[in-house]
Short mmCIF file of C-alpha atoms and ligand atoms in Angstrom, two decimals:
data_model
loop_
_atom_site.label_atom_id
_atom_site.label_comp_id
_atom_site.label_asym_id
_atom_site.label_seq_id
_atom_site.Cartn_x
_atom_site.Cartn_y
_atom_site.Cartn_z
CA MET A 1 95.46 54.02 -114.65
CA ARG A 2 92.83 52.27 -116.72
CA VAL A 3 89.84 51.67 -114.47
CA ILE A 4 86.44 50.04 -115.01
CA LEU A 5 83.73 50.95 -112.51
CA ALA A 6 80.87 48.44 -112.30
CA SER A 7 77.70 49.53 -110.55
CA SER A 8 73.98 48.74 -110.58
CA GLU A 9 73.24 52.48 -110.12
CA VAL A 10 74.90 55.59 -111.53
CA VAL A 11 73.67 59.21 -111.41
CA PRO A 12 72.13 60.68 -113.54
CA PHE A 13 70.99 57.41 -115.17
CA ALA A 14 69.66 55.32 -112.31
CA LYS A 15 69.51 56.06 -108.58
CA THR A 16 67.93 54.71 -105.43
CA GLY A 17 70.71 55.51 -102.95
CA GLY A 18 74.19 56.79 -102.22
CA LEU A 19 75.82 54.11 -104.38
CA ALA A 20 74.58 55.99 -107.47
CA ASP A 21 76.31 59.19 -106.33
CA VAL A 22 79.64 57.47 -105.81
CA ALA A 23 79.42 55.74 -109.19
CA GLY A 24 78.40 58.91 -111.03
CA VAL A 25 80.63 61.51 -109.43
CA LEU A 26 83.85 59.64 -108.60
CA PRO A 27 84.73 58.73 -112.25
CA ARG A 28 84.45 62.39 -113.27
CA GLU A 29 86.83 63.43 -110.51
CA LEU A 30 89.24 60.60 -111.37
CA GLU A 31 89.24 61.70 -114.98
CA LYS A 32 90.29 65.16 -113.82
CA LEU A 33 93.22 63.48 -112.07
CA GLY A 34 94.28 62.04 -115.43
CA HIS A 35 92.88 58.50 -115.29
CA ASP A 36 91.08 56.54 -117.99
CA VAL A 37 87.78 55.49 -116.36
CA SER A 38 84.76 53.76 -117.94
CA ILE A 39 81.51 52.80 -116.25
CA PHE A 40 79.27 49.76 -116.73
CA LEU A 41 75.64 49.67 -115.61
CA PRO A 42 72.52 47.76 -116.67
CA ALA A 43 70.43 49.33 -119.45
CA TYR A 44 67.26 49.77 -117.36
CA GLN A 45 64.18 50.79 -119.34
CA SER A 46 63.78 53.93 -117.21
CA ILE A 47 66.98 55.38 -118.68
CA ASP A 48 65.96 57.89 -121.34
CA ARG A 49 67.77 56.79 -124.54
CA LYS A 50 67.18 60.07 -126.35
CA LEU A 51 68.01 62.39 -123.49
CA HIS A 52 71.32 60.64 -122.83
CA GLU A 53 72.12 60.13 -126.54
CA ILE A 54 72.61 56.41 -126.08
CA LYS A 55 73.95 54.54 -129.11
CA ASP A 56 74.88 51.00 -130.06
CA ALA A 57 78.42 50.00 -129.05
CA ASN A 58 78.47 47.22 -131.71
CA ILE A 59 79.21 44.52 -129.21
CA SER A 60 76.96 41.56 -128.49
CA PHE A 61 77.42 38.52 -126.33
CA GLU A 62 75.86 35.25 -125.25
CA ILE A 63 76.27 34.66 -121.55
CA PRO A 64 75.96 31.22 -119.93
CA ILE A 65 73.25 31.36 -117.27
CA GLY A 66 73.00 27.86 -115.83
CA ASP A 67 72.61 25.58 -118.85
CA ARG A 68 71.22 28.31 -121.12
CA LEU A 69 72.90 30.96 -123.22
CA VAL A 70 71.30 34.40 -122.81
CA ALA A 71 71.95 37.00 -125.49
CA GLY A 72 72.52 40.70 -124.90
CA LYS A 73 74.37 43.65 -126.28
CA LEU A 74 76.24 46.75 -125.26
CA LEU A 75 75.08 50.34 -125.58
CA GLU A 76 77.16 53.39 -124.91
CA THR A 77 77.01 57.04 -123.93
CA VAL A 78 79.09 59.56 -121.99
CA LEU A 79 78.86 60.75 -118.39
CA PRO A 80 77.62 64.38 -118.52
CA ASP A 81 80.31 67.08 -118.19
CA SER A 82 83.09 64.58 -118.85
CA HIS A 83 84.61 62.22 -121.40
CA VAL A 84 83.96 59.19 -119.19
CA LYS A 85 82.43 56.39 -121.31
CA VAL A 86 79.32 54.76 -119.91
CA PHE A 87 78.49 51.27 -121.20
CA LEU A 88 75.00 49.91 -120.65
CA VAL A 89 74.41 46.18 -120.62
CA GLU A 90 71.18 45.56 -122.51
CA GLN A 91 69.04 42.49 -121.91
CA PRO A 92 65.36 43.44 -122.15
CA GLY A 93 64.10 40.33 -120.32
CA TYR A 94 66.22 41.24 -117.30
CA PHE A 95 66.26 45.02 -117.28
CA ASN A 96 63.05 46.26 -118.96
CA ARG A 97 61.12 46.46 -115.69
CA ASP A 98 59.49 49.21 -113.68
CA SER A 99 62.11 49.07 -110.93
CA PHE A 100 65.72 47.98 -110.44
CA TYR A 101 65.62 45.26 -107.82
CA GLY A 102 62.05 44.29 -106.96
CA GLN A 103 58.39 45.15 -106.70
CA SER A 104 55.88 45.65 -103.88
CA GLY A 105 58.59 45.21 -101.25
CA LYS A 106 59.76 41.86 -102.72
CA ASP A 107 63.00 41.27 -104.61
CA PHE A 108 62.70 39.93 -108.17
CA SER A 109 63.01 36.15 -108.00
CA ASP A 110 65.60 36.14 -110.81
CA ASN A 111 67.98 38.73 -109.30
CA CYS A 112 70.77 36.16 -109.21
CA GLU A 113 70.36 35.55 -112.97
CA ARG A 114 70.09 39.27 -113.71
CA PHE A 115 73.26 40.29 -111.93
CA THR A 116 75.22 37.19 -112.95
CA PHE A 117 74.42 38.23 -116.49
CA PHE A 118 75.52 41.79 -115.76
CA CYS A 119 78.86 40.72 -114.24
CA ARG A 120 79.74 38.23 -116.95
CA ALA A 121 78.62 40.59 -119.73
CA ILE A 122 81.07 43.21 -118.44
CA LEU A 123 83.99 40.77 -118.67
CA GLU A 124 82.92 39.53 -122.13
CA SER A 125 82.62 43.13 -123.36
CA LEU A 126 86.10 43.98 -122.11
CA ILE A 127 87.55 40.96 -123.94
CA GLN A 128 85.78 41.91 -127.16
CA ARG A 129 86.91 45.51 -126.88
CA GLY A 130 90.45 44.26 -126.30
CA GLU A 131 90.66 46.25 -123.10
CA ALA A 132 92.96 45.13 -120.34
CA PRO A 133 91.99 47.22 -117.34
CA ASP A 134 94.38 47.75 -114.46
CA LEU A 135 91.50 47.65 -112.04
CA ILE A 136 87.80 46.78 -111.89
CA HIS A 137 86.08 48.73 -109.14
CA CYS A 138 83.03 46.69 -108.03
CA ASN A 139 80.23 48.03 -105.86
CA ASP A 140 77.94 46.07 -103.51
CA TRP A 141 76.57 42.55 -104.00
CA GLN A 142 75.32 43.15 -107.53
CA THR A 143 78.93 43.10 -108.77
CA GLY A 144 80.32 40.73 -106.12
CA LEU A 145 80.67 37.92 -108.66
CA ILE A 146 83.23 39.77 -110.80
CA PRO A 147 86.25 39.24 -108.49
CA ALA A 148 85.32 35.55 -108.16
CA VAL A 149 84.86 34.89 -111.89
CA LEU A 150 88.13 36.70 -112.65
CA LYS A 151 90.00 34.49 -110.21
CA THR A 152 88.38 31.26 -111.45
CA ASP A 153 87.03 31.12 -115.05
CA TYR A 154 89.26 33.92 -116.35
CA ASN A 155 92.28 33.12 -114.25
CA HIS A 156 94.59 32.65 -117.22
CA HIS A 157 92.94 34.99 -119.71
CA SER A 158 95.52 37.31 -121.27
CA CYS A 159 93.13 40.28 -121.10
CA PHE A 160 92.96 40.14 -117.32
CA GLU A 161 96.50 39.05 -116.49
CA ALA A 162 97.26 42.28 -114.66
CA THR A 163 93.71 43.19 -113.63
CA ARG A 164 93.04 43.68 -109.92
CA THR A 165 89.67 44.16 -108.19
CA LEU A 166 88.39 46.52 -105.51
CA LEU A 167 85.00 45.97 -103.86
CA THR A 168 83.28 48.91 -102.19
CA ILE A 169 80.62 48.08 -99.59
CA HIS A 170 78.03 50.84 -99.38
CA ASN A 171 75.73 49.10 -96.89
CA LEU A 172 76.53 45.74 -95.40
CA ALA A 173 72.86 45.01 -94.70
CA TYR A 174 72.22 44.17 -98.38
CA GLN A 175 74.09 40.99 -99.26
CA GLY A 176 72.46 39.31 -102.27
CA LEU A 177 71.40 36.07 -100.57
CA PHE A 178 70.11 33.20 -102.72
CA ASP A 179 69.19 29.53 -102.35
CA TYR A 180 71.92 26.98 -103.00
CA GLU A 181 70.25 25.99 -106.29
CA LYS A 182 71.33 29.36 -107.74
CA MET A 183 74.99 28.31 -107.57
CA ALA A 184 74.55 26.71 -111.01
CA ILE A 185 73.32 30.05 -112.40
CA THR A 186 76.54 31.80 -111.44
CA GLY A 187 78.71 29.24 -113.23
CA MET A 188 80.88 28.89 -110.12
CA ALA A 189 81.96 25.31 -109.41
CA ALA A 190 80.17 23.64 -106.49
CA LYS A 191 83.49 23.32 -104.62
CA TYR A 192 83.35 27.05 -103.81
CA PHE A 193 80.14 26.55 -101.85
CA ASN A 194 81.72 26.32 -98.41
CA TRP A 195 81.65 28.62 -95.39
CA GLN A 196 85.08 30.07 -96.18
CA GLN A 197 84.11 31.19 -99.68
CA VAL A 198 80.60 31.85 -101.03
CA GLU A 199 78.31 30.08 -98.57
CA PHE A 200 76.48 31.87 -95.78
CA PHE A 201 74.50 29.51 -93.54
CA GLY A 202 73.35 27.30 -96.40
CA LYS A 203 72.79 30.15 -98.85
CA LEU A 204 74.79 31.69 -101.66
CA ASN A 205 75.94 35.16 -100.57
CA LEU A 206 77.17 37.37 -103.42
CA LEU A 207 78.50 40.15 -101.17
CA LYS A 208 80.54 37.62 -99.22
CA THR A 209 81.73 36.22 -102.57
CA GLY A 210 83.06 39.67 -103.47
CA ILE A 211 84.65 40.13 -100.03
CA VAL A 212 86.44 36.80 -100.26
CA PHE A 213 87.73 37.14 -103.82
CA ALA A 214 88.41 40.89 -104.25
CA ASP A 215 92.02 42.01 -104.02
CA MET A 216 91.02 45.00 -101.88
CA ILE A 217 87.86 46.01 -100.04
CA ASN A 218 86.66 49.35 -98.76
CA THR A 219 83.59 50.93 -97.18
CA VAL A 220 82.34 54.50 -97.28
CA SER A 221 83.89 55.67 -94.01
CA PRO A 222 86.89 54.60 -91.90
CA THR A 223 84.81 54.10 -88.74
CA TYR A 224 82.24 51.91 -90.53
CA ALA A 225 85.17 49.87 -91.89
CA ARG A 226 86.16 49.16 -88.28
CA GLU A 227 82.61 48.70 -86.93
CA ILE A 228 81.64 46.00 -89.43
CA ARG A 229 84.40 43.72 -88.13
CA GLU A 230 82.42 43.38 -84.88
CA PRO A 231 79.22 41.36 -84.34
CA GLU A 232 77.06 44.40 -83.52
CA GLN A 233 77.33 45.86 -87.02
CA GLY A 234 78.87 42.99 -88.94
CA CYS A 235 75.51 41.59 -90.17
CA GLY A 236 76.94 38.09 -89.80
CA LEU A 237 79.92 38.84 -92.04
CA GLU A 238 82.20 40.10 -89.24
CA GLY A 239 84.26 36.90 -89.36
CA VAL A 240 85.14 37.12 -93.04
CA LEU A 241 85.74 40.86 -92.72
CA GLN A 242 88.10 40.27 -89.83
CA GLU A 243 89.87 37.66 -91.89
CA ARG A 244 90.40 40.25 -94.61
CA SER A 245 91.01 43.22 -92.34
CA GLY A 246 94.48 43.74 -93.83
CA GLN A 247 92.79 44.60 -97.14
CA LEU A 248 89.81 46.53 -95.68
CA THR A 249 89.84 50.34 -95.45
CA GLY A 250 87.34 53.19 -95.42
CA ILE A 251 87.05 56.29 -97.59
CA LEU A 252 84.43 58.92 -96.82
CA ASN A 253 82.05 59.85 -99.60
CA GLY A 254 82.03 63.46 -100.71
CA ILE A 255 79.05 65.68 -101.42
CA ASP A 256 78.19 67.32 -104.71
CA VAL A 257 79.37 70.84 -103.93
CA ASP A 258 77.76 72.21 -107.09
CA ASP A 259 74.31 71.13 -105.88
CA TRP A 260 74.91 71.79 -102.19
CA ASN A 261 76.49 75.22 -101.95
CA PRO A 262 74.80 77.99 -99.92
CA GLU A 263 76.58 80.62 -102.04
CA THR A 264 74.78 79.57 -105.22
CA ASP A 265 71.81 77.39 -104.11
CA PRO A 266 68.80 78.52 -106.23
CA PHE A 267 66.27 77.16 -103.71
CA LEU A 268 67.20 79.59 -100.93
CA GLU A 269 65.63 82.93 -100.00
CA GLU A 270 69.13 84.39 -99.83
CA ASN A 271 72.59 83.02 -100.58
CA TYR A 272 75.35 83.25 -98.02
CA SER A 273 78.95 82.22 -97.47
CA SER A 274 81.33 81.17 -94.71
CA ASN A 275 82.88 84.62 -94.62
CA PHE A 276 81.12 86.24 -91.69
CA ASN A 277 82.10 87.72 -88.37
CA VAL A 278 81.51 85.26 -85.53
CA HIS A 279 80.52 88.11 -83.22
CA ALA A 280 77.96 89.49 -85.65
CA GLY A 281 76.53 86.22 -87.04
CA ASN A 282 75.59 85.33 -90.60
CA PRO A 283 72.82 87.65 -91.88
CA GLY A 284 72.12 85.62 -95.06
CA LYS A 285 71.54 82.44 -93.07
CA LEU A 286 69.22 84.34 -90.74
CA VAL A 287 67.07 85.37 -93.73
CA CYS A 288 66.86 81.67 -94.66
CA LYS A 289 65.87 80.81 -91.10
CA GLN A 290 62.99 83.28 -91.09
CA ALA A 291 61.86 82.06 -94.53
CA LEU A 292 61.87 78.49 -93.20
CA GLN A 293 59.89 79.47 -90.11
CA LYS A 294 57.32 81.04 -92.42
CA GLU A 295 57.20 78.06 -94.82
CA ALA A 296 56.79 75.62 -91.89
CA ASN A 297 54.09 77.81 -90.22
CA LEU A 298 56.25 78.43 -87.15
CA LYS A 299 56.59 81.66 -85.21
CA GLN A 300 59.02 83.93 -87.10
CA ASP A 301 61.50 84.75 -84.39
CA PRO A 302 65.24 84.65 -85.19
CA GLU A 303 66.14 83.98 -81.54
CA ILE A 304 64.24 80.70 -81.12
CA PRO A 305 66.60 77.78 -81.86
CA LEU A 306 65.42 75.72 -84.83
CA ILE A 307 66.24 72.00 -85.11
CA GLY A 308 65.96 70.34 -88.55
CA ILE A 309 65.64 66.67 -89.53
CA VAL A 310 65.63 65.29 -93.10
CA GLY A 311 65.72 61.63 -94.01
CA ARG A 312 64.07 58.27 -94.04
CA LEU A 313 61.71 57.68 -91.11
CA ALA A 314 63.37 54.41 -90.17
CA SER A 315 64.64 53.10 -86.86
CA GLN A 316 68.20 53.11 -88.30
CA LYS A 317 68.00 56.90 -88.30
CA GLY A 318 67.32 57.00 -84.54
CA TRP A 319 63.55 57.56 -84.48
CA PRO A 320 63.02 55.38 -81.39
CA LEU A 321 65.10 57.99 -79.53
CA ILE A 322 64.03 61.13 -81.37
CA LEU A 323 60.29 60.80 -80.76
CA PRO A 324 60.27 60.69 -76.94
CA VAL A 325 62.96 63.37 -76.68
CA MET A 326 61.20 65.60 -79.19
CA LYS A 327 57.93 65.22 -77.29
CA GLU A 328 59.58 66.26 -74.07
CA PHE A 329 61.30 69.25 -75.64
CA LEU A 330 58.11 70.38 -77.40
CA GLU A 331 56.43 70.41 -74.01
CA ASN A 332 59.17 72.10 -72.00
CA MET A 333 61.66 73.97 -74.15
CA ASN A 334 61.62 77.07 -76.28
CA ALA A 335 62.82 75.40 -79.47
CA GLN A 336 61.29 74.76 -82.88
CA TRP A 337 61.50 71.60 -85.02
CA VAL A 338 61.13 70.99 -88.75
CA VAL A 339 60.90 67.41 -90.02
CA LEU A 340 60.97 66.25 -93.65
CA GLY A 341 60.80 62.54 -94.32
CA THR A 342 58.88 59.45 -95.32
CA GLY A 343 59.02 55.88 -94.12
CA ASP A 344 57.49 53.81 -91.34
CA PRO A 345 53.72 54.59 -91.10
CA ASN A 346 53.96 54.27 -87.32
CA TYR A 347 56.39 57.22 -87.19
CA HIS A 348 54.20 59.19 -89.62
CA GLN A 349 51.28 58.82 -87.27
CA GLN A 350 53.20 59.74 -84.12
CA LEU A 351 54.64 62.82 -85.79
CA GLU A 352 51.21 63.91 -87.04
CA THR A 353 49.82 63.63 -83.51
CA LEU A 354 52.67 65.75 -82.15
CA GLN A 355 52.27 68.32 -84.90
CA GLN A 356 48.55 68.70 -84.13
CA LYS A 357 49.37 69.28 -80.47
CA TYR A 358 52.24 71.74 -81.09
CA PRO A 359 51.54 73.37 -84.48
CA ASP A 360 53.58 76.49 -83.66
CA LYS A 361 56.65 74.46 -82.61
CA LEU A 362 56.74 71.57 -85.10
CA GLY A 363 56.73 71.94 -88.88
CA LEU A 364 56.07 68.64 -90.65
CA ASN A 365 56.35 67.44 -94.26
CA LEU A 366 55.81 63.70 -94.65
CA GLY A 367 56.90 63.63 -98.28
CA PHE A 368 59.99 63.82 -100.47
CA SER A 369 61.15 67.27 -101.54
CA ASN A 370 64.69 68.03 -102.61
CA GLU A 371 63.99 71.78 -102.59
CA PHE A 372 62.59 71.75 -99.07
CA ALA A 373 65.55 69.62 -97.94
CA HIS A 374 67.85 72.42 -99.17
CA ARG A 375 65.83 75.05 -97.30
CA ILE A 376 65.86 73.02 -94.08
CA GLU A 377 69.64 72.63 -94.30
CA ALA A 378 69.99 76.39 -94.78
CA GLY A 379 67.35 77.64 -92.36
CA SER A 380 67.92 75.41 -89.34
CA ASP A 381 70.36 76.21 -86.54
CA MET A 382 71.02 72.56 -85.75
CA PHE A 383 70.48 69.24 -87.50
CA LEU A 384 69.66 66.01 -85.70
CA MET A 385 71.05 62.65 -86.88
CA PRO A 386 71.23 60.15 -84.00
CA SER A 387 71.62 57.08 -86.24
CA GLN A 388 71.95 53.57 -84.91
CA TYR A 389 74.44 52.89 -87.71
CA GLU A 390 75.53 55.08 -90.62
CA PRO A 391 77.91 53.78 -93.33
CA CYS A 392 78.70 57.37 -94.37
CA GLY A 393 75.70 59.72 -94.23
CA LEU A 394 75.27 62.76 -96.42
CA ASN A 395 72.95 64.98 -94.45
CA GLN A 396 75.46 65.81 -91.73
CA MET A 397 77.86 67.01 -94.45
CA TYR A 398 75.18 69.06 -96.20
CA SER A 399 74.36 70.58 -92.79
CA MET A 400 77.92 71.60 -92.06
CA ALA A 401 78.39 73.02 -95.57
CA TYR A 402 75.33 75.19 -94.79
CA GLY A 403 76.49 76.31 -91.34
CA THR A 404 73.91 74.14 -89.57
CA VAL A 405 75.43 72.48 -86.53
CA PRO A 406 74.91 68.69 -86.47
CA ILE A 407 74.00 66.70 -83.36
CA VAL A 408 74.92 63.08 -84.09
CA ARG A 409 75.54 59.71 -82.58
CA ARG A 410 79.23 58.80 -82.85
CA THR A 411 78.96 55.99 -85.40
CA GLY A 412 80.20 55.29 -88.96
CA GLY A 413 80.61 58.33 -91.17
CA LEU A 414 79.06 60.56 -88.50
CA ALA A 415 82.02 59.84 -86.20
CA ASP A 416 84.42 60.65 -89.04
CA THR A 417 82.91 64.00 -89.97
CA VAL A 418 81.57 65.62 -86.81
CA VAL A 419 84.03 66.95 -84.21
CA ASN A 420 82.36 67.17 -80.81
CA ALA A 421 82.39 70.57 -79.11
CA THR A 422 84.55 70.30 -76.00
CA HIS A 423 86.57 72.92 -74.19
CA GLU A 424 89.69 71.89 -76.17
CA THR A 425 88.14 71.51 -79.64
CA CYS A 426 86.39 74.87 -79.28
CA GLU A 427 89.66 76.46 -78.26
CA TYR A 428 91.53 74.92 -81.21
CA GLY A 429 88.69 75.89 -83.55
CA THR A 430 88.14 72.31 -84.76
CA ALA A 431 84.70 71.73 -83.17
CA ASN A 432 81.84 71.63 -85.67
CA GLY A 433 79.02 69.80 -83.86
CA PHE A 434 77.83 67.66 -80.96
CA CYS A 435 78.36 63.90 -80.60
CA PHE A 436 77.13 61.29 -78.15
CA ASP A 437 77.91 57.58 -77.83
CA GLU A 438 75.17 55.51 -76.24
CA PHE A 439 72.06 54.79 -78.31
CA THR A 440 69.79 55.99 -75.48
CA GLU A 441 67.22 58.74 -74.95
CA GLU A 442 69.29 60.09 -72.10
CA ALA A 443 72.42 60.50 -74.23
CA LEU A 444 70.45 62.22 -77.00
CA ARG A 445 68.67 64.48 -74.50
CA THR A 446 71.98 65.57 -72.98
CA ALA A 447 73.50 66.32 -76.40
CA VAL A 448 70.53 68.40 -77.54
CA LYS A 449 70.54 70.29 -74.23
CA SER A 450 74.26 71.07 -74.61
CA ALA A 451 73.65 72.37 -78.11
CA LEU A 452 70.71 74.55 -77.02
CA GLN A 453 72.72 75.91 -74.13
CA MET A 454 75.64 76.90 -76.34
CA TYR A 455 73.28 78.44 -78.89
CA ASN A 456 71.45 80.46 -76.23
CA ASP A 457 74.37 81.49 -74.01
CA HIS A 458 77.58 81.45 -76.08
CA ARG A 459 76.62 82.65 -79.53
CA PRO A 460 80.13 83.62 -80.76
CA ILE A 461 81.39 80.10 -79.97
CA TRP A 462 78.31 78.68 -81.69
CA ASN A 463 79.09 80.82 -84.74
CA GLN A 464 82.63 79.49 -84.68
CA LEU A 465 81.26 75.93 -84.87
CA MET A 466 79.13 76.95 -87.85
CA GLN A 467 82.09 78.48 -89.60
CA ALA A 468 84.37 75.49 -88.97
CA GLY A 469 81.81 73.20 -90.67
CA MET A 470 81.38 75.55 -93.62
CA LYS A 471 85.10 75.93 -94.25
CA ARG A 472 85.97 72.24 -94.35
CA ASP A 473 86.34 70.56 -97.75
CA TRP A 474 83.44 68.08 -98.16
CA SER A 475 83.93 67.71 -101.93
CA TRP A 476 84.40 64.58 -104.01
CA ARG A 477 87.81 65.92 -105.04
CA ARG A 478 89.14 65.00 -101.60
CA SER A 479 87.61 61.48 -101.75
CA ALA A 480 88.82 60.94 -105.34
CA LYS A 481 92.42 61.51 -104.29
CA GLN A 482 92.02 58.81 -101.63
CA TYR A 483 90.48 56.40 -104.16
CA GLU A 484 93.38 57.13 -106.51
CA GLU A 485 95.78 56.11 -103.76
CA LEU A 486 93.73 52.99 -102.94
CA TYR A 487 93.64 52.01 -106.64
CA ARG A 488 97.45 52.32 -106.75
CA ARG A 489 97.84 50.07 -103.73
CA THR A 490 95.37 47.54 -105.18
CA ILE A 491 97.18 47.38 -108.51
CA GLN A 492 100.47 46.78 -106.74
CA CYS A 493 99.14 43.98 -104.55
P1 ADP B 1 70.48 57.18 -96.42
O1 ADP B 1 71.21 56.97 -97.73
O2 ADP B 1 70.79 56.16 -95.38
O3 ADP B 1 69.01 57.38 -96.58
P2 ADP B 1 72.00 59.66 -96.29
O4 ADP B 1 72.10 60.76 -95.29
O5 ADP B 1 73.29 59.04 -96.71
O6 ADP B 1 71.00 58.56 -95.76
O7 ADP B 1 71.34 60.22 -97.60
C1 ADP B 1 69.98 60.52 -97.67
C2 ADP B 1 69.74 61.40 -98.86
O8 ADP B 1 68.36 61.41 -99.20
C3 ADP B 1 70.09 62.84 -98.59
O9 ADP B 1 70.49 63.45 -99.78
C4 ADP B 1 68.76 63.42 -98.10
O10 ADP B 1 68.68 64.79 -98.22
C5 ADP B 1 67.81 62.71 -99.01
N1 ADP B 1 66.46 62.55 -98.45
C6 ADP B 1 66.02 61.59 -97.64
N2 ADP B 1 64.70 61.75 -97.36
C7 ADP B 1 64.32 62.85 -98.02
C8 ADP B 1 63.05 63.54 -98.16
N3 ADP B 1 61.96 63.12 -97.54
N4 ADP B 1 63.02 64.63 -98.96
C9 ADP B 1 64.15 65.05 -99.58
N5 ADP B 1 65.35 64.45 -99.50
C10 ADP B 1 65.43 63.36 -98.74
#
């Protein structure tokens, strides 16, 4: 298959979130499966031209933006460790900025222009290169215009006769909403501005545009694909998603198993594997636990259960529940906590207060540290992730790969990856964590108590849970095979 992947972020060139991982890792895996994949992303100024050996692709274009023509050109390089071509859309006025989408918490006012330019430049480049892709894989609102322009302006263009589109939604909360006046910028005829197509309560919605016009749609987990069809998590788009539910599926993201592998991880005190005796425990992981206790200034005792948390300090991640429950457990239970994260200043302050009160039970790092994140995943016994919603989530998969038992709320990707420990699942050997349903303190408290009880009283079963998580395949290879299948179905539709 000849596939074009269009994304506003791609690792290792530009990243703010999980979208970049999908866009940077999936093409490499698809190439291994024998497909011809190229990537398009904007040529942001932060991308190091020398480091990535970026050269001119000898293609330039003039893109209509409203009643103006805006010039740009194409650059090219290769995705590291692959032959995947990466094309960068250069337009200094749009992309030579200090950040990708906005500044000081405000979106750039010309984001509609910037990403209209990006989408149309991709199609113009493909025409000039004489490429007729089987599929254009679009990602999030920034590329939502592509399916629409293909079905309108380019409807009869020979280059795209057989081209189909797939739109992946990484987080429904970001929709690319603009005032009606921006319709002219996109070049879409005014007749499309209606509630069944691109309009969302009087505004232009570029994610909705993609959802309406794409041949196929997917999200980053099967459960999230179901949840977003309901008002609670549909962010106002549940109606259109329901309408298109026959074309909406979910594929779990993978994790980078080269970066996140306890057997080779260079940041750990000792490396360890999933091959251990459940009656004896995992000695390598225990070394990591003691090293973590030391690093976090906690009492170095291998028997005290250690609960880790890494991630944004945002209410989405369950902090309104975590804080009161953590406070209670710090007071009453023999358990230690390590928290790494940044975010809401209110949570920072509450955590600092708790840490001052319980310095020997709570280790706190209110910063961003990839290395420390690795050591928390390795050294903790359990990992807490009681998210309100979670399109996919990576940390629970890192945890399980490292033999750290996750305690999660049953939502989105968490529901699809964590198998709750019950009598049956423990017996069948499928259990790998603890799940709860209600977004309440009580439900979280009960789940943490169950985990502590199993850890303290039934260690061989606990070790079995650890091992089940470590042995499951969390790699991108698995996801890539599912995307391959989805691409096939999209092309045939
Ligand atoms: P989300 O994308 O919603 O923030 P995910 O679990 O999907 O949540 O991914 C978060 C990623 O960011 C993980 O790789 C996690 O380890 C990392 N991360 C978040 N906060 C920090 C931090 N303070 N230090 C190091 N890594 C962090």
